């Protein structure tokens, strides 16, 4: 796993001075799990980690997510168990998974998708470990009638404008499975 992460760190990527129009592909499984986790936590924010792969310099694919132990309120959330992430990485290594942690997600129940000051600090920590890490914010309350309110974010490099937030411009949620769509809307009963 360490060798694979070193390869990712040395991935030939240009530091863009503008929005690089990155694409985040989120599998239907990962999207459904994020939405369910967010809805289960209402009215408190929840968070988790995203597993996937860096496909090329402008594309990241999320294949699965897992919830993390956290302390959350209606307006903020923070991870409380650093050993948990290490344990999950060890388990991935044991099954010889090539998936890596590509970022983190959290919910904003009822107040849209943006990064708070706490979120920016969390994202800074993730980007120090892997500069391709990104944050996803999902609003489980405003997500209704087949429309999921979700955004992906990364911070601008510090040498440009401080720690300004930049939205990743393309999220492709791969939900073409009618069974998953029905289940998400409670129509599978």
GROMACS .gro file of C-alpha atoms in nm:
model
  189
    1UNK     CA    1   0.000   0.000   0.000
    2UNK     CA    2   0.284   0.241   0.089
    3UNK     CA    3   0.443   0.186  -0.254
    4UNK     CA    4   0.111   0.259  -0.426
    5UNK     CA    5   0.065   0.582  -0.226
    6UNK     CA    6   0.420   0.689  -0.319
    7UNK     CA    7   0.332   0.630  -0.686
    8UNK     CA    8   0.027   0.855  -0.646
    9UNK     CA    9   0.236   1.131  -0.485
   10UNK     CA   10   0.470   1.121  -0.787
   11UNK     CA   11   0.183   1.117  -1.039
   12UNK     CA   12   0.267   1.371  -1.310
   13UNK     CA   13   0.027   1.654  -1.236
   14UNK     CA   14   0.065   2.016  -1.328
   15UNK     CA   15  -0.020   2.267  -1.057
   16UNK     CA   16  -0.287   2.461  -1.240
   17UNK     CA   17  -0.323   2.834  -1.187
   18UNK     CA   18  -0.692   2.811  -1.276
   19UNK     CA   19  -0.979   2.571  -1.231
   20UNK     CA   20  -0.859   2.247  -1.386
   21UNK     CA   21  -1.213   2.117  -1.445
   22UNK     CA   22  -1.152   1.800  -1.253
   23UNK     CA   23  -1.403   1.519  -1.268
   24UNK     CA   24  -1.513   1.313  -0.969
   25UNK     CA   25  -1.694   0.992  -1.058
   26UNK     CA   26  -1.901   0.856  -0.769
   27UNK     CA   27  -2.034   0.501  -0.793
   28UNK     CA   28  -2.400   0.442  -0.718
   29UNK     CA   29  -2.303   0.236  -0.412
   30UNK     CA   30  -2.091   0.517  -0.267
   31UNK     CA   31  -2.355   0.781  -0.342
   32UNK     CA   32  -2.633   0.578  -0.185
   33UNK     CA   33  -2.425   0.507   0.126
   34UNK     CA   34  -2.338   0.878   0.168
   35UNK     CA   35  -2.703   0.978   0.132
   36UNK     CA   36  -2.827   0.711   0.374
   37UNK     CA   37  -2.557   0.799   0.627
   38UNK     CA   38  -2.650   1.167   0.599
   39UNK     CA   39  -3.022   1.095   0.641
   40UNK     CA   40  -2.958   0.868   0.941
   41UNK     CA   41  -2.775   1.151   1.115
   42UNK     CA   42  -3.039   1.424   1.072
   43UNK     CA   43  -3.031   1.679   1.237
   44UNK     CA   44  -2.662   1.621   1.320
   45UNK     CA   45  -2.381   1.636   1.064
   46UNK     CA   46  -2.205   1.306   0.986
   47UNK     CA   47  -1.877   1.228   0.814
   48UNK     CA   48  -1.690   0.943   0.650
   49UNK     CA   49  -1.403   0.855   0.418
   50UNK     CA   50  -1.417   0.788   0.044
   51UNK     CA   51  -1.227   0.501  -0.116
   52UNK     CA   52  -1.133   0.496  -0.480
   53UNK     CA   53  -0.864   0.559  -0.736
   54UNK     CA   54  -0.694   0.842  -0.913
   55UNK     CA   55  -0.764   0.761  -1.277
   56UNK     CA   56  -0.561   1.038  -1.441
   57UNK     CA   57  -0.447   1.393  -1.355
   58UNK     CA   58  -0.803   1.527  -1.381
   59UNK     CA   59  -1.024   1.230  -1.283
   60UNK     CA   60  -1.085   1.062  -0.949
   61UNK     CA   61  -1.324   0.770  -0.905
   62UNK     CA   62  -1.499   0.698  -0.573
   63UNK     CA   63  -1.603   0.333  -0.545
   64UNK     CA   64  -1.708   0.306  -0.179
   65UNK     CA   65  -1.735   0.502   0.146
   66UNK     CA   66  -1.734   0.420   0.514
   67UNK     CA   67  -1.861   0.615   0.812
   68UNK     CA   68  -1.617   0.738   1.076
   69UNK     CA   69  -1.652   0.782   1.450
   70UNK     CA   70  -1.715   1.152   1.501
   71UNK     CA   71  -1.852   1.427   1.717
   72UNK     CA   72  -2.118   1.620   1.534
   73UNK     CA   73  -2.368   1.896   1.591
   74UNK     CA   74  -2.623   2.055   1.367
   75UNK     CA   75  -2.351   2.285   1.234
   76UNK     CA   76  -2.016   2.103   1.251
   77UNK     CA   77  -1.852   1.762   1.257
   78UNK     CA   78  -1.503   1.642   1.349
   79UNK     CA   79  -1.339   1.299   1.346
   80UNK     CA   80  -1.257   1.176   1.697
   81UNK     CA   81  -1.069   0.851   1.640
   82UNK     CA   82  -0.745   0.877   1.437
   83UNK     CA   83  -0.673   0.508   1.500
   84UNK     CA   84  -0.992   0.416   1.314
   85UNK     CA   85  -0.854   0.536   0.979
   86UNK     CA   86  -0.530   0.344   1.037
   87UNK     CA   87  -0.729   0.029   1.117
   88UNK     CA   88  -0.935   0.067   0.797
   89UNK     CA   89  -0.618   0.114   0.589
   90UNK     CA   90  -0.468  -0.200   0.747
   91UNK     CA   91  -0.781  -0.398   0.658
   92UNK     CA   92  -0.764  -0.272   0.297
   93UNK     CA   93  -0.402  -0.380   0.281
   94UNK     CA   94  -0.489  -0.726   0.416
   95UNK     CA   95  -0.734  -0.787   0.132
   96UNK     CA   96  -0.480  -0.643  -0.114
   97UNK     CA   97  -0.714  -0.367  -0.228
   98UNK     CA   98  -0.575  -0.109  -0.469
   99UNK     CA   99  -0.830   0.146  -0.346
  100UNK     CA  100  -0.698   0.439  -0.148
  101UNK     CA  101  -0.860   0.709   0.058
  102UNK     CA  102  -0.929   0.980  -0.198
  103UNK     CA  103  -1.105   1.217   0.039
  104UNK     CA  104  -1.380   1.260   0.293
  105UNK     CA  105  -1.746   1.341   0.289
  106UNK     CA  106  -1.985   1.499   0.535
  107UNK     CA  107  -2.342   1.619   0.549
  108UNK     CA  108  -2.494   1.964   0.585
  109UNK     CA  109  -2.852   1.872   0.678
  110UNK     CA  110  -3.074   2.144   0.537
  111UNK     CA  111  -2.821   2.419   0.473
  112UNK     CA  112  -2.661   2.343   0.136
  113UNK     CA  113  -2.314   2.253   0.020
  114UNK     CA  114  -2.015   2.465   0.125
  115UNK     CA  115  -1.710   2.432   0.350
  116UNK     CA  116  -1.713   2.592   0.696
  117UNK     CA  117  -1.397   2.700   0.878
  118UNK     CA  118  -1.380   2.362   1.054
  119UNK     CA  119  -1.429   2.189   0.717
  120UNK     CA  120  -1.146   2.393   0.563
  121UNK     CA  121  -0.911   2.286   0.845
  122UNK     CA  122  -1.013   1.922   0.793
  123UNK     CA  123  -0.955   1.954   0.418
  124UNK     CA  124  -0.613   2.112   0.478
  125UNK     CA  125  -0.516   1.805   0.681
  126UNK     CA  126  -0.629   1.569   0.405
  127UNK     CA  127  -0.444   1.767   0.136
  128UNK     CA  128  -0.123   1.755   0.342
  129UNK     CA  129  -0.143   1.375   0.329
  130UNK     CA  130  -0.243   1.360  -0.039
  131UNK     CA  131  -0.266   1.676  -0.250
  132UNK     CA  132  -0.534   1.512  -0.468
  133UNK     CA  133  -0.773   1.462  -0.172
  134UNK     CA  134  -1.108   1.634  -0.196
  135UNK     CA  135  -1.411   1.696   0.022
  136UNK     CA  136  -1.771   1.613  -0.064
  137UNK     CA  137  -2.064   1.785   0.105
  138UNK     CA  138  -2.410   1.631   0.071
  139UNK     CA  139  -2.737   1.783   0.191
  140UNK     CA  140  -2.969   1.493   0.282
  141UNK     CA  141  -3.267   1.720   0.359
  142UNK     CA  142  -3.266   1.921   0.035
  143UNK     CA  143  -3.199   1.603  -0.165
  144UNK     CA  144  -3.545   1.496  -0.279
  145UNK     CA  145  -3.750   1.390  -0.579
  146UNK     CA  146  -3.458   1.231  -0.761
  147UNK     CA  147  -3.220   1.526  -0.719
  148UNK     CA  148  -2.923   1.485  -0.489
  149UNK     CA  149  -2.768   1.804  -0.355
  150UNK     CA  150  -2.393   1.732  -0.352
  151UNK     CA  151  -2.073   1.924  -0.424
  152UNK     CA  152  -1.701   1.840  -0.425
  153UNK     CA  153  -1.432   2.081  -0.307
  154UNK     CA  154  -1.055   2.123  -0.293
  155UNK     CA  155  -0.853   2.414  -0.159
  156UNK     CA  156  -0.653   2.639  -0.387
  157UNK     CA  157  -0.277   2.601  -0.343
  158UNK     CA  158  -0.159   2.829  -0.062
  159UNK     CA  159   0.078   3.026  -0.284
  160UNK     CA  160  -0.211   3.162  -0.489
  161UNK     CA  161  -0.467   3.325  -0.261
  162UNK     CA  162  -0.435   3.179   0.085
  163UNK     CA  163  -0.670   2.889   0.152
  164UNK     CA  164  -0.956   2.969  -0.081
  165UNK     CA  165  -1.202   2.697  -0.167
  166UNK     CA  166  -1.252   2.574  -0.519
  167UNK     CA  167  -1.540   2.363  -0.634
  168UNK     CA  168  -1.454   2.066  -0.849
  169UNK     CA  169  -1.655   2.138  -1.159
  170UNK     CA  170  -1.788   1.797  -1.252
  171UNK     CA  171  -1.941   1.529  -1.035
  172UNK     CA  172  -2.067   1.227  -1.221
  173UNK     CA  173  -2.293   1.024  -0.998
  174UNK     CA  174  -2.326   0.692  -1.171
  175UNK     CA  175  -2.684   0.609  -1.071
  176UNK     CA  176  -2.835   0.433  -1.368
  177UNK     CA  177  -2.964   0.137  -1.170
  178UNK     CA  178  -3.344   0.169  -1.136
  179UNK     CA  179  -3.347  -0.064  -0.834
  180UNK     CA  180  -3.110   0.170  -0.646
  181UNK     CA  181  -3.316   0.473  -0.744
  182UNK     CA  182  -3.635   0.303  -0.622
  183UNK     CA  183  -3.469   0.197  -0.298
  184UNK     CA  184  -3.345   0.552  -0.240
  185UNK     CA  185  -3.701   0.683  -0.273
  186UNK     CA  186  -3.851   0.412  -0.052
  187UNK     CA  187  -4.026   0.243  -0.346
  188UNK     CA  188  -3.871  -0.099  -0.290
  189UNK     CA  189  -4.118  -0.213  -0.023
   0.00000   0.00000   0.00000
